Short mmCIF file of C-alpha atoms in Angstrom, two decimals:
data_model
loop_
_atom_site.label_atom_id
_atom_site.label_comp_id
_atom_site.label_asym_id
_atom_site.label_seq_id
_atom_site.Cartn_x
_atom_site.Cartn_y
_atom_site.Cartn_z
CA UNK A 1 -77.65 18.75 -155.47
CA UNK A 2 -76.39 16.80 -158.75
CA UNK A 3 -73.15 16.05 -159.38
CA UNK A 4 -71.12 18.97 -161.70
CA UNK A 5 -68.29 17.22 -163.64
CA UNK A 6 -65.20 18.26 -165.95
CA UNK A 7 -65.42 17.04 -169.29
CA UNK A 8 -63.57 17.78 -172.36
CA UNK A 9 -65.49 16.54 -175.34
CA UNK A 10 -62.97 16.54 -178.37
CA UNK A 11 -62.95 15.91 -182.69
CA UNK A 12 -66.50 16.64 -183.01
CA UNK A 13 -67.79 15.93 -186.85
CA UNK A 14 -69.83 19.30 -186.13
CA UNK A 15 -70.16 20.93 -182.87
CA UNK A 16 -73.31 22.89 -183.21
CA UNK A 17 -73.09 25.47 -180.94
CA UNK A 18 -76.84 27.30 -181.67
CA UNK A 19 -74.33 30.45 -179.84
CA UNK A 20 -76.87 32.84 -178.63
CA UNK A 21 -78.14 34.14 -175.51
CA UNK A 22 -81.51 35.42 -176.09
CA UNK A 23 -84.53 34.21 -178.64
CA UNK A 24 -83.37 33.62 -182.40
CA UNK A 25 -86.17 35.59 -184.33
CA UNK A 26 -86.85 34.56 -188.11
CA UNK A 27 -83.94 34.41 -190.52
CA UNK A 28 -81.68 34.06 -187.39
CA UNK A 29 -83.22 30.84 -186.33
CA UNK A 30 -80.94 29.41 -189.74
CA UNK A 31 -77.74 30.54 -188.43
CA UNK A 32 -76.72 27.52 -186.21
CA UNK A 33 -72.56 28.41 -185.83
CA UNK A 34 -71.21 25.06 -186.39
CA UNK A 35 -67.41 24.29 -185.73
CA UNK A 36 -66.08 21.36 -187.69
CA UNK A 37 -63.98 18.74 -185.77
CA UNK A 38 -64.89 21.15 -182.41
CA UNK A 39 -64.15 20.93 -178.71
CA UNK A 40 -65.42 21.96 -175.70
CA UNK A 41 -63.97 22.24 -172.02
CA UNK A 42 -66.69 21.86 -169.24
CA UNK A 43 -65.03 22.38 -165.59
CA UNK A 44 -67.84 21.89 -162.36
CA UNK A 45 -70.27 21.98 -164.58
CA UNK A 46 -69.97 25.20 -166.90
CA UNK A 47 -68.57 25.55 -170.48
CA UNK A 48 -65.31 27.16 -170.14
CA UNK A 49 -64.11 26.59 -174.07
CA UNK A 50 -65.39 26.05 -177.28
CA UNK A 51 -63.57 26.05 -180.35
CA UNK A 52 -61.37 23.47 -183.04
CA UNK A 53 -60.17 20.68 -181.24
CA UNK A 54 -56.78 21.61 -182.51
CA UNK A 55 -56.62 24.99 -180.66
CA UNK A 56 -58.09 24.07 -177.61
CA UNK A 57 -56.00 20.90 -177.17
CA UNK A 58 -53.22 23.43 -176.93
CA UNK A 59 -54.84 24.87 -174.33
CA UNK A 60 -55.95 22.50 -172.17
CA UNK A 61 -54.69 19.16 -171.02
CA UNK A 62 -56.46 15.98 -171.39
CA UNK A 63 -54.71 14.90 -167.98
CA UNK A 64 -57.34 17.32 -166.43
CA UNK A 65 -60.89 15.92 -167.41
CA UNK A 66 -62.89 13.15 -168.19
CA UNK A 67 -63.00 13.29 -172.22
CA UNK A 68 -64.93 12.04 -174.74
CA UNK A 69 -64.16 11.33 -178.28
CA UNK A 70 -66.53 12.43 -180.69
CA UNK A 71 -65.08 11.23 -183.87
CA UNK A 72 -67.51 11.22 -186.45
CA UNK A 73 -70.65 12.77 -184.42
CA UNK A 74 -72.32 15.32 -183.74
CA UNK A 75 -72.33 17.53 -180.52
CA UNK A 76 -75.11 19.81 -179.66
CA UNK A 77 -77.05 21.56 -177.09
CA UNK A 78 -79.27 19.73 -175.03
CA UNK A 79 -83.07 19.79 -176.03
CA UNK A 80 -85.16 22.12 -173.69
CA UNK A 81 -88.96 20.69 -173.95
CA UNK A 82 -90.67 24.20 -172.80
CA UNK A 83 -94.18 23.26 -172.93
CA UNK A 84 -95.13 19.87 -171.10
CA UNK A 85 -98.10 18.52 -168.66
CA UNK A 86 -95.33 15.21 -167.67
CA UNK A 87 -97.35 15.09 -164.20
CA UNK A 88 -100.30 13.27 -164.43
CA UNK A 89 -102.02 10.28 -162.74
CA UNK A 90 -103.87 7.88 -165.16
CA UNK A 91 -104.29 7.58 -168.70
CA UNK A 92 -106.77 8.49 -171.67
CA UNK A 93 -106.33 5.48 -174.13
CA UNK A 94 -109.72 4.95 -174.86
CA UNK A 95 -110.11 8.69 -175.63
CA UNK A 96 -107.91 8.05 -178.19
CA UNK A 97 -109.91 5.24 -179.97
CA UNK A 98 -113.05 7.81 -179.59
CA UNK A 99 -111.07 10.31 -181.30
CA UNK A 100 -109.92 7.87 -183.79
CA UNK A 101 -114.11 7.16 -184.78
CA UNK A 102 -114.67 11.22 -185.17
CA UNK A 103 -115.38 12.50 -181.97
CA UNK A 104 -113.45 15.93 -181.33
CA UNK A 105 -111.40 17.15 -178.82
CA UNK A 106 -114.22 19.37 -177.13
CA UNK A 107 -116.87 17.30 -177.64
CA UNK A 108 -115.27 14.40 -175.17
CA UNK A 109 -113.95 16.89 -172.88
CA UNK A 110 -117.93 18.50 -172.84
CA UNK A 111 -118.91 15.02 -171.33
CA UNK A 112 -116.20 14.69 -168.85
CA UNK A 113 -113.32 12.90 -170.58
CA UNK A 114 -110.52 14.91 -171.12
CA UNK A 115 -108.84 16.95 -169.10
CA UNK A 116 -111.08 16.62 -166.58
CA UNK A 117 -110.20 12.61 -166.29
CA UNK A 118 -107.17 13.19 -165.80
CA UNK A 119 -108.13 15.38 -162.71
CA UNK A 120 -110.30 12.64 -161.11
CA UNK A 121 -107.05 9.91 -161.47
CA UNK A 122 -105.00 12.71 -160.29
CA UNK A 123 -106.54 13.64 -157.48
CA UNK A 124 -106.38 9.83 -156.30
CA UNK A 125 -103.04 9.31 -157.22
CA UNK A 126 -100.97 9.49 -154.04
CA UNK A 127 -97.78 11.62 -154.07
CA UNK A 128 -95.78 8.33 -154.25
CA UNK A 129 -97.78 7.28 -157.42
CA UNK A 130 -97.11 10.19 -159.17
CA UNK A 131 -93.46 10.54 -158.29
CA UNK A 132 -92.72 7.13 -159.35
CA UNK A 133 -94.11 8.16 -163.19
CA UNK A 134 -93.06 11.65 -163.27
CA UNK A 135 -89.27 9.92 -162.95
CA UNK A 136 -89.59 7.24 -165.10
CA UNK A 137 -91.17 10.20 -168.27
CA UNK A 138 -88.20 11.91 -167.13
CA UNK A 139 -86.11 8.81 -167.61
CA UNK A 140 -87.51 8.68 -170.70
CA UNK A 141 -87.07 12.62 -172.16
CA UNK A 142 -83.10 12.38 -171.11
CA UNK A 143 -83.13 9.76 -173.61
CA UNK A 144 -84.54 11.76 -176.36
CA UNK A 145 -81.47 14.08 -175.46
CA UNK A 146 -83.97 16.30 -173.29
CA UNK A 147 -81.76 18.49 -170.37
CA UNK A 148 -84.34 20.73 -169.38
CA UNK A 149 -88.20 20.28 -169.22
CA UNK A 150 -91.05 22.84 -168.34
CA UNK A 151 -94.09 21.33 -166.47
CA UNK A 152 -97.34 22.16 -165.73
CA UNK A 153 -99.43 21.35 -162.90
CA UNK A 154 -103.67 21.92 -163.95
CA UNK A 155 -104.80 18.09 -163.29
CA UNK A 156 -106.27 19.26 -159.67
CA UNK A 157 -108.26 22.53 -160.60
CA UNK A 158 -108.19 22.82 -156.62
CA UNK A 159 -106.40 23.61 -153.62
CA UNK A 160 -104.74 20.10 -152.14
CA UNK A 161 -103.80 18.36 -156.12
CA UNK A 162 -102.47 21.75 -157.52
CA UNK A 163 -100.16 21.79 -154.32
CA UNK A 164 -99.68 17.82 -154.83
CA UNK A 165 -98.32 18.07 -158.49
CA UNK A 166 -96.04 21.09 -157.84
CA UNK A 167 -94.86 19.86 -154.70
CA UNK A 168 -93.82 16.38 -156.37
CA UNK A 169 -92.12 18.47 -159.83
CA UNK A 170 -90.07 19.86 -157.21
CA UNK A 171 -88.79 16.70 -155.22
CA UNK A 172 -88.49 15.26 -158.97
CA UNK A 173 -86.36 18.12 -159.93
CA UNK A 174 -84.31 17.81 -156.81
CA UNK A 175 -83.17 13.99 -158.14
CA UNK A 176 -83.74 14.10 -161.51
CA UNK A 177 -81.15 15.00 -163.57
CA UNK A 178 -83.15 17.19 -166.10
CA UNK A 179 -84.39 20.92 -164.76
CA UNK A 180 -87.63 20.62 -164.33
CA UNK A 181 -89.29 24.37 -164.52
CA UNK A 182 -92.59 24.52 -162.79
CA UNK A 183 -95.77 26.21 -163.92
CA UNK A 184 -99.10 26.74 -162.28
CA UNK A 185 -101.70 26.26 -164.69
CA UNK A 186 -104.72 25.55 -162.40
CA UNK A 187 -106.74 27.70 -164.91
CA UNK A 188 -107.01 24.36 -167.29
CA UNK A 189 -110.45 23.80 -167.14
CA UNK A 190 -113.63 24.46 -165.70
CA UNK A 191 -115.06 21.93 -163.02
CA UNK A 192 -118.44 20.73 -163.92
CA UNK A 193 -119.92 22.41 -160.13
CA UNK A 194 -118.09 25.87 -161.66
CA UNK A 195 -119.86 26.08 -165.19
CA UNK A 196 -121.67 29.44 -165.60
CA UNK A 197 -119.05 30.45 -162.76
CA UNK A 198 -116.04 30.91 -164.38
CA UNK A 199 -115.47 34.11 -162.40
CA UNK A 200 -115.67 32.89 -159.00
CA UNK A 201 -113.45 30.48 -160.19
CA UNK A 202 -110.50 32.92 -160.87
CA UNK A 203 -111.34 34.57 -157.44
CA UNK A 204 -110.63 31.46 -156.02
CA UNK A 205 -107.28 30.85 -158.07
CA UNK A 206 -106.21 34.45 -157.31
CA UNK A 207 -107.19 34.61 -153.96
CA UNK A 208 -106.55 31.31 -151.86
CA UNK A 209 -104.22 29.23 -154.42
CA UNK A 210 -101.88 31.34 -155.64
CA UNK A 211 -100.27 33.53 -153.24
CA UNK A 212 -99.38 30.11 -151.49
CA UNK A 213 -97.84 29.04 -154.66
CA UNK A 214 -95.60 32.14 -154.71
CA UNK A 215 -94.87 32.43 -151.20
CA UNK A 216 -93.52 28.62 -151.08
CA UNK A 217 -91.88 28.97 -154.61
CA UNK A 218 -93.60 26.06 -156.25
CA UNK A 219 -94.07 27.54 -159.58
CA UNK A 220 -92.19 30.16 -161.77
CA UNK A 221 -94.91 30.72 -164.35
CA UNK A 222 -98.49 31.06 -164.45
CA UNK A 223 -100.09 29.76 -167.33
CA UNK A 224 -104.14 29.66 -168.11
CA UNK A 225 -106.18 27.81 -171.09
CA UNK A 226 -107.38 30.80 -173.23
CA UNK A 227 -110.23 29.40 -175.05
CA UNK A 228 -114.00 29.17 -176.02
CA UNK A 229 -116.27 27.19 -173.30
CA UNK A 230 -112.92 27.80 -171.05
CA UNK A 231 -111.55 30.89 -169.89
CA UNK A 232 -112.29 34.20 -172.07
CA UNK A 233 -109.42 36.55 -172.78
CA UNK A 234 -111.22 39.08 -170.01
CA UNK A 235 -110.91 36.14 -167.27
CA UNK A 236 -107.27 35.30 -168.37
CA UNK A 237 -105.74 38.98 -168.41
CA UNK A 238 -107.31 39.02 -164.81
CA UNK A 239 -105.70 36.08 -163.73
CA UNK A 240 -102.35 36.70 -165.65
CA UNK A 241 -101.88 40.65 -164.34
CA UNK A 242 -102.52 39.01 -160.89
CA UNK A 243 -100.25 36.78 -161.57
CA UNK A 244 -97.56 38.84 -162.44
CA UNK A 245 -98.20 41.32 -159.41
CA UNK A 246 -97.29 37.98 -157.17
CA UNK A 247 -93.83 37.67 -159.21
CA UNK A 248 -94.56 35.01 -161.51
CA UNK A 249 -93.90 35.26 -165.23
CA UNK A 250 -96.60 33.86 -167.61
CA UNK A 251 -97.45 31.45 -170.45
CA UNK A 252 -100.76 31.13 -172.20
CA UNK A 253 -102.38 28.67 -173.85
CA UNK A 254 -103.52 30.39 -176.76
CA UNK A 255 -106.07 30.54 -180.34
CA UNK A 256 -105.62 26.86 -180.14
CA UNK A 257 -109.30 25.70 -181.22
CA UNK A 258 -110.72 29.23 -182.13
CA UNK A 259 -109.02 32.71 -183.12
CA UNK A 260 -109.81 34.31 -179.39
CA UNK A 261 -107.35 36.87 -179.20
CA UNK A 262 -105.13 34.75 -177.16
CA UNK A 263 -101.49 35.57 -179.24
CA UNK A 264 -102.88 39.49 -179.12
CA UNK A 265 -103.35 39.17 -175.23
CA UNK A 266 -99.90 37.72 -174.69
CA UNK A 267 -98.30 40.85 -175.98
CA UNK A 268 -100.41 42.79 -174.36
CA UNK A 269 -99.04 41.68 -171.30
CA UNK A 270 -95.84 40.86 -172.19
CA UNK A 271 -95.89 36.53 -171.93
CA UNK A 272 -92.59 34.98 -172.15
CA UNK A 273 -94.73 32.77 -175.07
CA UNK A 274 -97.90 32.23 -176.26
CA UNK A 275 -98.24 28.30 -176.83
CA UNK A 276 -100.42 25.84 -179.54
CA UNK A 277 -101.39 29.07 -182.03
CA UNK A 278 -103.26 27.08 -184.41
CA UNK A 279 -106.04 29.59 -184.94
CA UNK A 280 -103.32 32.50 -184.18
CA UNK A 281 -104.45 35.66 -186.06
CA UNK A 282 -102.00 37.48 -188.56
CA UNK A 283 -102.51 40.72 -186.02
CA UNK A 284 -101.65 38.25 -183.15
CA UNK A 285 -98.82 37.00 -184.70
CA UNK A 286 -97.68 40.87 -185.68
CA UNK A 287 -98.27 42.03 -182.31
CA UNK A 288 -96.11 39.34 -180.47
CA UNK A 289 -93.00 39.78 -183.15
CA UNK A 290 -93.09 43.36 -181.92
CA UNK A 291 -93.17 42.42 -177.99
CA UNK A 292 -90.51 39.44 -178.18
CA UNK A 293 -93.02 37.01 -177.08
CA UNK A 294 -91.82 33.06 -177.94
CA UNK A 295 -94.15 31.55 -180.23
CA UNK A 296 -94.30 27.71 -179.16
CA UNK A 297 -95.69 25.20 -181.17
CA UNK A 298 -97.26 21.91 -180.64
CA UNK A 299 -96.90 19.87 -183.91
CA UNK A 300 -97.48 16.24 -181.65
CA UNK A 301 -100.68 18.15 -180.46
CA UNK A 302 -102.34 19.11 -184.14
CA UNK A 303 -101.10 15.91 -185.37
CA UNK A 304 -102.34 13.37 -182.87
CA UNK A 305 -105.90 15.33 -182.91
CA UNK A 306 -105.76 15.41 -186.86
CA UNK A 307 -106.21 19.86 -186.81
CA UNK A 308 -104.17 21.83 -189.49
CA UNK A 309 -100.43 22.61 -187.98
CA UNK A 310 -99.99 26.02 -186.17
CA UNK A 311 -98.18 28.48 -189.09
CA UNK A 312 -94.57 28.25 -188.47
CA UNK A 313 -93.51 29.09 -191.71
CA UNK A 314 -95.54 32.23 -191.66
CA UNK A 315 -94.31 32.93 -188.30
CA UNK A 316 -90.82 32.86 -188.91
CA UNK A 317 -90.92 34.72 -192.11
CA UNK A 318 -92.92 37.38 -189.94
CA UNK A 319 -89.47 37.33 -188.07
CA UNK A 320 -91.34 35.87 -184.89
CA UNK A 321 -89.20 33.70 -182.38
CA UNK A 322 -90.56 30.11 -182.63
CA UNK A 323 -89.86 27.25 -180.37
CA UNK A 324 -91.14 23.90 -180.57
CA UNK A 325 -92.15 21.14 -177.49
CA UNK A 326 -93.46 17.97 -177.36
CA UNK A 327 -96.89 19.13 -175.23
CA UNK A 328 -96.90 15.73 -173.41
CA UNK A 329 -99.75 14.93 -171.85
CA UNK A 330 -102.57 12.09 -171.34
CA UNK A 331 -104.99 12.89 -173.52
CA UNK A 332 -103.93 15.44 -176.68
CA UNK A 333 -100.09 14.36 -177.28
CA UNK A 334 -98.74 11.28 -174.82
CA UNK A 335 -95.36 11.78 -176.57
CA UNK A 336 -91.94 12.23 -175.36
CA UNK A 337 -90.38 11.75 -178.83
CA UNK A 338 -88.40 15.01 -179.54
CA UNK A 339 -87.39 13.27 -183.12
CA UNK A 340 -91.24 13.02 -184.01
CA UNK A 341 -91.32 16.52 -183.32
CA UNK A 342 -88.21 17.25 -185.35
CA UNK A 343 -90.22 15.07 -188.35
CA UNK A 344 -93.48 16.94 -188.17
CA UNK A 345 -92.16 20.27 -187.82
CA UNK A 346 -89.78 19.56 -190.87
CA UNK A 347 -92.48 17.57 -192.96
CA UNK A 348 -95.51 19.29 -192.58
CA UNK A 349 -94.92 22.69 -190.79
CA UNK A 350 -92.70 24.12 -193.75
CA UNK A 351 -89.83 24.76 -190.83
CA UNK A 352 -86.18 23.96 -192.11
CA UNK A 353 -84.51 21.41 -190.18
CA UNK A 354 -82.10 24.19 -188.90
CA UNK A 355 -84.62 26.18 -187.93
CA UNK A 356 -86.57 23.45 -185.56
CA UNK A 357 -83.29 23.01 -183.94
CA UNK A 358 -83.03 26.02 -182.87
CA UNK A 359 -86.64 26.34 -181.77
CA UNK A 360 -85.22 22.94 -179.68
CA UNK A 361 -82.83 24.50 -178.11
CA UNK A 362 -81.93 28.06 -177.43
CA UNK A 363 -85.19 29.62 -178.46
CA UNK A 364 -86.72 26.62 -176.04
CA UNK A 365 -84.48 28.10 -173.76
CA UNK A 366 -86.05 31.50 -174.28
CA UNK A 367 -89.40 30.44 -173.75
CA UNK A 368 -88.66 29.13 -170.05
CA UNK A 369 -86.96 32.74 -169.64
CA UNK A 370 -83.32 30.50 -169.62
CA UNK A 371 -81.53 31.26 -172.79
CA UNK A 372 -78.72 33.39 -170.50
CA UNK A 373 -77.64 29.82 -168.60
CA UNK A 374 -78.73 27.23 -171.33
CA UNK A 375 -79.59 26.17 -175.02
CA UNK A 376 -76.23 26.68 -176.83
CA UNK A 377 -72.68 25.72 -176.42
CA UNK A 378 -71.45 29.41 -175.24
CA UNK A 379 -69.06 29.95 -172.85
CA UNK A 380 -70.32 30.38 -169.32
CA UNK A 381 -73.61 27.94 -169.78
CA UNK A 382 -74.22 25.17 -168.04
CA UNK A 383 -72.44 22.20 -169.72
CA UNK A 384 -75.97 20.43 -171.01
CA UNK A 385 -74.78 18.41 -174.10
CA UNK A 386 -76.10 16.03 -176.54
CA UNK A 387 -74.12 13.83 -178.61
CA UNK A 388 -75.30 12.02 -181.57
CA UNK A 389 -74.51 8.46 -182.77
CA UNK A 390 -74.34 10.29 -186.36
CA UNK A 391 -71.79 12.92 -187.83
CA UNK A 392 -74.43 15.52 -188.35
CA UNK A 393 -77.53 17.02 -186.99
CA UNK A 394 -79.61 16.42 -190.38
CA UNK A 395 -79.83 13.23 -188.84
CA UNK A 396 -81.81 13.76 -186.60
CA UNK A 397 -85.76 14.47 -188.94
CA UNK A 398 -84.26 12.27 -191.43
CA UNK A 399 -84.37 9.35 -189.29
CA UNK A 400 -87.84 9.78 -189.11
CA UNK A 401 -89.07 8.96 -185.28
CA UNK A 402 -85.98 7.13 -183.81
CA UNK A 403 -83.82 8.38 -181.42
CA UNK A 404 -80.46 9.30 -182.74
CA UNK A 405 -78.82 9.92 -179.37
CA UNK A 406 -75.71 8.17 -178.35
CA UNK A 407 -74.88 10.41 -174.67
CA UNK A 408 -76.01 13.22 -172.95
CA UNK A 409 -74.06 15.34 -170.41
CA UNK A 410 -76.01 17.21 -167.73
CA UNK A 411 -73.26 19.82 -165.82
CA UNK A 412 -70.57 18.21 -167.73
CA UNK A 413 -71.74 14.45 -166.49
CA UNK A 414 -72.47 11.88 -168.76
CA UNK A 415 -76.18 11.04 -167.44
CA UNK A 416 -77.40 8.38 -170.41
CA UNK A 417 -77.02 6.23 -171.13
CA UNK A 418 -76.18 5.67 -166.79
CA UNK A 419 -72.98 4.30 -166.22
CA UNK A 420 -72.88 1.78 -163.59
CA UNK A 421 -70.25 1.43 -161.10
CA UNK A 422 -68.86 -1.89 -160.96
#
């Protein structure tokens, strides 16, 4: 259990709360209720104030907290990174030169490479191995001001590695101070001894993986890879109404290299979100505006592959919820940087810079099914907090790529930069 703390951070340039408690859907995802020279009380871990630091310095005595002064920067809600593959043995560098001389995405994953390295140095990777990196990209997130992290397991496509990489993500979230929330996602690809076999495939999945997954709680979501050559949208509402029969809640990857049908199919069956959406269709993107289904976008994906960026102008003026994530991974996006996401989704995704912070934060919150306990500074939440070394969050895409984070509180403890005991 990690420590809760009381905290009482005070003169704020802006505290921007992002106040909300469900998904911010188009014009709302501009409205980011910002309190000049703010405050906020944090006691075992929960916001208990938020307001001017005037009025609640009347309330509430310094004497009684550990406090921070925030003079001239900016307090916000810790990022939530809701779409992630952080647990992973190996890595894909030379992919990236192939990549880099024209080869596509599917074409190196047709003769092996891709995802399906990463399964081979995954399933040798001993659960010590992949603890040991799984903390130190965690390490790495918090400093990017990241509180909360969804990952995916999908690097074992069997039995024994699926139940290795969701058994570690849940001794790392045990230590680690950032959440981590768990999805299955053993539907990532297809083995090369399963081609032509897709079907028995998400027997096997359905039948002997994942009712052990429920019944030990290893995995809160089900997500599957909804694309040509992979899984059809017939296989993936099979596995997904399954899925949600055993309790879980689901994700899909979705109309990320083709237009499938994958955004249509996830409000169908009512997803939590539908993620990548490059290829999303303007029905798709109709249909899950109408069912409340989180559009999350990749911008580190589309730009480290060099495909057009998913439509998140389009989608927000079609009132959709958007949220954005880094999609780290080995191969497509080995990224933690939440600022190159801020800079990408800003630059070349036609997304405001208020906007993307919201899809950061409470509508990140939304698309782990979270935005009742985190992603704003609202009374009640847990006190996840990031402060920045400059006075406002515009700071943040302008400095293009760089971190801009000074401290970030996790319960209402100040977890980086670490403060050592002397």
């Amino acid at each position: 259990m990690m420590k809760k703390g009381n905290l009482l951070i005070k003169n704020a340039a802006e505290l921007v709360t992002c106040s909300g408690f469900r998904a911010k859907k188009g014009k709302e995802m501009s409205d980011l209720q910002i309190i000049l020279d703010g405050a906020v009380v944090i006691e075992e871990g929960i916001i208990k104030a938020v307001g001017k630091t005037e009025e609640i310095l009347k309330q509430y005595s310094e004497e009684n907290y550990e406090v921070i002064d925030a003079s001239n920067k900016a307090v916000l809600p810790g990022f939530v990174d809701s779409h992630t593959h952080f647990l992973f043995g190996g890595y894909r560098a030379e992919e990236f030169s192939w990549r880099l001389r024209g080869d596509s995405y599917m074409d190196i994953m047709e003769r092996g490479g891709g995802i399906l390295s990463s399964v081979k140095a995954t399933k040798e990777a001993t659960k010590e191995e992949l603890f040991e990196s799984a903390m130190k990209r965690l390490d790495c997130m918090l400093s990017f001001g990241v509180t909360t992290v969804e990952g995916k397991s999908g690097y074992g496509l069997d039995y024994d590695t699926e139940m290795k990489q969701l058994e570690v993500m849940k001794e790392v979230d045990a230590v680690h101070p950032i959440d981590v929330v768990s999805t299955f996602l053993g539907a990532h690809a297809v083995p090369k001894e399963y081609k032509g076999k897709e079907d028995i495939l998400i027997d096997f999945f359905i039948e002997k993986v994942m009712p052990d997954v429920a019944e030990r709680k290893l995995a809160e979501f089900c997500d599957v890879f909804c694309e040509d050559k992979v899984f059809s949208i017939e296989q993936s509402r099979r596995l997904l109404t399954k899925a949600k029969e055993m309790g879980f809640k689901i994700k899909l990857h979705a109309d990320e290299i083709v237009p499938l049908g994958g955004a249509e199919l996830a409000a169908e069956l009512g997803a939590i979100s539908a993620d990548h959406l490059l290829q999303a269709s303007d029905q798709g993107i109709r249909d899950m505006e109408k069912a409340g289904v989180v559009a999350t976008l990749l911008p580190g994906t589309a730009f480290s592959l060099k495909e057009e960026f998913a439509r998140g102008r389009y989608m927000i003026d079609q009132n959709c919820a958007v949220a954005l994530a880094t999609d780290l991974n080995p191969g497509s996006c080995f990224t933690e940087s939440i600022p190159l996401i801020f800079a990408l989704a800003t630059l070349y995704m036609g997304i405001t810079t208020e906007e993307a912070l919201t899809a950061l934060t409470i509508n990140g919150a939304a698309a782990v099914d979270r935005a009742d306990k985190i992603g704003s500074i609202d009374i009640g939440k847990q006190g996840d907090i990031v402060i920045l070394e400059f006075p406002s969050y515009k700071y943040i895409p302008y400095h293009i790529g760089v971190s801009t984070v000074e401290k970030v509180v996790k319960d209402g403890v100040v977890v980086f930069p670490k403060i050592e005991k002397v």
